PDB file of C-alpha atoms in Angstrom:
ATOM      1  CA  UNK V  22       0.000   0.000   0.000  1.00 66.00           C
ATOM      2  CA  UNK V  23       1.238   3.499  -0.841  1.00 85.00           C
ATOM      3  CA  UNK V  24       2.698   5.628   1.871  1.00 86.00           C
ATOM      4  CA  UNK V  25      -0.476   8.634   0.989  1.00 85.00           C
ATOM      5  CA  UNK V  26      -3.190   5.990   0.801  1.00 89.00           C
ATOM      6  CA  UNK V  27      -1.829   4.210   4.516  1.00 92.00           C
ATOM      7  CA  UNK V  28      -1.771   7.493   5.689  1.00 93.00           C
ATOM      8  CA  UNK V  29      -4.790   8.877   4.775  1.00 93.00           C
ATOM      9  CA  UNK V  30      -6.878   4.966   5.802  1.00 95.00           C
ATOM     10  CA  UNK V  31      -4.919   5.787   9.321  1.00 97.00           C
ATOM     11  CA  UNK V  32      -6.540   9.347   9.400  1.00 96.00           C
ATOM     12  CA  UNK V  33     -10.058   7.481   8.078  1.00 96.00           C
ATOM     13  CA  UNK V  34      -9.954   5.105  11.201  1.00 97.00           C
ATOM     14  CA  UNK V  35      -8.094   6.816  14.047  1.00 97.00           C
ATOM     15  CA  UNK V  36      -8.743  10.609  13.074  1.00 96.00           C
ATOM     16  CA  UNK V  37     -11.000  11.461  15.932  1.00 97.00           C
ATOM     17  CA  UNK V  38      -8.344  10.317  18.919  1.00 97.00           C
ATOM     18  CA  UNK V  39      -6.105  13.019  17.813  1.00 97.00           C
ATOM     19  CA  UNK V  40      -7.171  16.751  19.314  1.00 97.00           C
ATOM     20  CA  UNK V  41      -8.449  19.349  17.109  1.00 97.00           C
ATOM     21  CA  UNK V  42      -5.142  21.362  15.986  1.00 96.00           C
ATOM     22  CA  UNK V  43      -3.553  18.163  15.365  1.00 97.00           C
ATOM     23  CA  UNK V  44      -6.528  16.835  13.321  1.00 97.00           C
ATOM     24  CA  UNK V  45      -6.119  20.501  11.253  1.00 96.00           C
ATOM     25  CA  UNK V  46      -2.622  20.373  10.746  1.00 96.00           C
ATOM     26  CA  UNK V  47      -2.484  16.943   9.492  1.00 96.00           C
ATOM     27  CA  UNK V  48      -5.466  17.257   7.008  1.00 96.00           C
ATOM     28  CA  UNK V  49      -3.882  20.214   5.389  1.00 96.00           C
ATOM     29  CA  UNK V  50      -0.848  17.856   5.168  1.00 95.00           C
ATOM     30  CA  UNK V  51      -1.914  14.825   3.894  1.00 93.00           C
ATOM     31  CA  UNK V  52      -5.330  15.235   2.531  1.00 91.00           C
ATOM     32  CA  UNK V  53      -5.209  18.761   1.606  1.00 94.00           C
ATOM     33  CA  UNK V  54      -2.109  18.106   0.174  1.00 92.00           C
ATOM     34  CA  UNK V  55      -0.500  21.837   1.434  1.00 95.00           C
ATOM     35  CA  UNK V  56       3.322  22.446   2.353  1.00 95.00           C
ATOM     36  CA  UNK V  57       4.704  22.505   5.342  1.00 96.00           C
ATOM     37  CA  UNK V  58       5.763  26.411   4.841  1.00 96.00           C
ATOM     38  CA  UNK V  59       1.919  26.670   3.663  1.00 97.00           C
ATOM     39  CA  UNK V  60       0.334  25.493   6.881  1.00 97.00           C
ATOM     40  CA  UNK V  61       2.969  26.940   9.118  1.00 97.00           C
ATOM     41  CA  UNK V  62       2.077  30.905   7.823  1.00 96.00           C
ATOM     42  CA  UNK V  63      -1.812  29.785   8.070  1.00 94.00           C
ATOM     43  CA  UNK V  64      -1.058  28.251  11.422  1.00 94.00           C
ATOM     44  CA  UNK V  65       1.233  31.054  12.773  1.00 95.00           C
ATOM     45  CA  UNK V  66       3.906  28.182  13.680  1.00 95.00           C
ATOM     46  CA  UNK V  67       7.524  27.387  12.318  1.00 96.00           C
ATOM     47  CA  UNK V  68       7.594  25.096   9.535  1.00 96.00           C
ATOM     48  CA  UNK V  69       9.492  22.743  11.983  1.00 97.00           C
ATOM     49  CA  UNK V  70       6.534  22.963  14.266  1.00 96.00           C
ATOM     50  CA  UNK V  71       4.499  22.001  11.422  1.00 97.00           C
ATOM     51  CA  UNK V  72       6.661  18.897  10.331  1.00 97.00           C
ATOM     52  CA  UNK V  73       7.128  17.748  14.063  1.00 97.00           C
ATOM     53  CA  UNK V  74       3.487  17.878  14.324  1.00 97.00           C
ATOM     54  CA  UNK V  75       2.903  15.701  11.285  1.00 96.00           C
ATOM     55  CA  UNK V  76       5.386  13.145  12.397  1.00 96.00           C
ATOM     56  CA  UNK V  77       3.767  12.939  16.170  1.00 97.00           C
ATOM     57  CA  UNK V  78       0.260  11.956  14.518  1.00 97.00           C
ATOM     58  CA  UNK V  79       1.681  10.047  12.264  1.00 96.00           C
ATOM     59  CA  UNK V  80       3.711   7.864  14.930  1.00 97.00           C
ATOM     60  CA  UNK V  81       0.616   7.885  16.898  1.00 97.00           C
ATOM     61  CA  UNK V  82      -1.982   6.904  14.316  1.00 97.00           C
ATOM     62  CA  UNK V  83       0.134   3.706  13.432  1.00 97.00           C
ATOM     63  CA  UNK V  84       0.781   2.971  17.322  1.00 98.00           C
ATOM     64  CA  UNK V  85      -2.793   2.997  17.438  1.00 98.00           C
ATOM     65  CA  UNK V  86      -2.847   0.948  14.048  1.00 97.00           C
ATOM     66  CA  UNK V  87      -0.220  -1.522  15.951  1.00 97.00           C
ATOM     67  CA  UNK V  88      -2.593  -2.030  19.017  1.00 97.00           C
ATOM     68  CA  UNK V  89      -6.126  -2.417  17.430  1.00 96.00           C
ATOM     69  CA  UNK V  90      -5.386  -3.741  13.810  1.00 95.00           C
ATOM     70  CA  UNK V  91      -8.723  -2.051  12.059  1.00 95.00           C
ATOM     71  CA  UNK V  92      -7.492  -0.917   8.702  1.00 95.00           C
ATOM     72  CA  UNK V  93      -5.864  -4.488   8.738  1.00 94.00           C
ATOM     73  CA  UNK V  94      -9.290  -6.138   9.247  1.00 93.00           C
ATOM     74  CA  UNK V  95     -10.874  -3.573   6.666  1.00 93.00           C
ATOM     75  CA  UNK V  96      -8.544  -3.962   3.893  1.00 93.00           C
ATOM     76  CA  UNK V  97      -8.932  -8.333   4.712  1.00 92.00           C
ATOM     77  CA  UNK V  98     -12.533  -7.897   4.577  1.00 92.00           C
ATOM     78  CA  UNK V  99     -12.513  -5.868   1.583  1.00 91.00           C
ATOM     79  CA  UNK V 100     -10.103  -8.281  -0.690  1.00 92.00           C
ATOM     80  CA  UNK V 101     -12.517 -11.330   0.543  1.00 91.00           C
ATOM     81  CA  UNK V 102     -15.670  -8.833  -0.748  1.00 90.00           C
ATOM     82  CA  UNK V 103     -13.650  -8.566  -3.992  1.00 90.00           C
ATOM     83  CA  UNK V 104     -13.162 -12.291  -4.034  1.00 88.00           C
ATOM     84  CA  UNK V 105     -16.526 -13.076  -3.511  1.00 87.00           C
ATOM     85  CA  UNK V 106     -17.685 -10.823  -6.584  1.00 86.00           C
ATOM     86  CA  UNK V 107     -15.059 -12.830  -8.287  1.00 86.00           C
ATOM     87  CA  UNK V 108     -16.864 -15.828  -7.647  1.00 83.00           C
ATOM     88  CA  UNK V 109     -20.462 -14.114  -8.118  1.00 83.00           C
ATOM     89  CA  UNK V 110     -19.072 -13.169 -11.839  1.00 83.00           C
ATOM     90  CA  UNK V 111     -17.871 -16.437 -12.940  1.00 76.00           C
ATOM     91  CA  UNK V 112     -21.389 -17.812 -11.352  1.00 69.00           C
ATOM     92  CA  UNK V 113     -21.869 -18.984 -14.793  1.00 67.00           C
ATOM     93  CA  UNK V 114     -19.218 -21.618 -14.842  1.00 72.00           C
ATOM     94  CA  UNK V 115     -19.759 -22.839 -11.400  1.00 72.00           C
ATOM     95  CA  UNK V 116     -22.985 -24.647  -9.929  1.00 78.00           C
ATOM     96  CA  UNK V 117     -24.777 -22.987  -7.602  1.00 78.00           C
ATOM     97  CA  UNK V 118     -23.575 -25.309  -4.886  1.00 82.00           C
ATOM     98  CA  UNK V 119     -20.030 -24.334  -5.690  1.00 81.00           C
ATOM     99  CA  UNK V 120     -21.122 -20.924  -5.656  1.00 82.00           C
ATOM    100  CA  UNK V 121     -22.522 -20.910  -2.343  1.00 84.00           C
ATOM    101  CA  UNK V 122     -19.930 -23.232  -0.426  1.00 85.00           C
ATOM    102  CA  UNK V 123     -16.995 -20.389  -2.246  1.00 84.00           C
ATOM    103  CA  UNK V 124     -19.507 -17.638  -0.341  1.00 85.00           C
ATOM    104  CA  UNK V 125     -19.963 -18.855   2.603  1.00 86.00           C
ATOM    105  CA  UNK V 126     -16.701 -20.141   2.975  1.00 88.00           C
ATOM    106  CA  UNK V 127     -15.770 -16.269   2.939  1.00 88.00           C
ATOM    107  CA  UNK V 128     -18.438 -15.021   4.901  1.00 88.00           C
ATOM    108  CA  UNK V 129     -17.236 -17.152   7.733  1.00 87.00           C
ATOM    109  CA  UNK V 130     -13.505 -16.232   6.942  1.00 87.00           C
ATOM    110  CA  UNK V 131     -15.144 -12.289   7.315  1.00 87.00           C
ATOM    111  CA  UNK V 132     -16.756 -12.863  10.410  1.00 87.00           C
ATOM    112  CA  UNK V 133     -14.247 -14.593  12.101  1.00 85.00           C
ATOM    113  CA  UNK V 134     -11.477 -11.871  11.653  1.00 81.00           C
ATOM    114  CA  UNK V 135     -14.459  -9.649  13.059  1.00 76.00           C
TER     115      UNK V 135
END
């Protein structure tokens, strides 16, 4: 997974536990896509301020990451979803006994990572 896209699934998930500057400065960052000197004049903080800021939420969005695992589980449950559209699209070459034991065999997969 791309360093932007981790970051931004981190953000997604674990957003909300970081206060609101932090929250601010790193959406400008990563989402928004601004510069460090960027959000440091619209901040009123050095541009060191800015990119020791960033790194703190970053380190603790993947400690968090580390400890509870979510966008682990989410991106497992969404390549089994893809799988099982897979199997719903070749439906035609399979009989519908196949087709179902392939499901469910994925469901369960989903629910017990869940």
């Amino acid at each position: 997974m791309n360093e932007l896209l981790e970051q931004a699934l981190l953000y997604d998930f674990y957003g909300e536990l970081l206060n609101e500057h932090q929250k601010e400065i790193y959406e400008q960052f990563v989402l928004e896509d601004l510069s460090l000197g960027e959000i440091a004049r619209e901040a009123g903080i050095s541009r060191q301020g800015v990119h020791d800021l960033v790194k703190r939420c970053s380190q603790a969005l993947k400690g968090y990451e580390e400890k509870l695992h979510l966008v682990e589980k989410f991106m497992s449950v969404k390549e089994k979803v893809g799988r099982m559209n897979e199997l719903l699209d070749a439906g035609a070459e399979k009989s519908k006994e196949e087709l179902a034991e392939g499901i469910r065999k994925l469901a369960d997969e989903i629910i017990e990572e869940l």
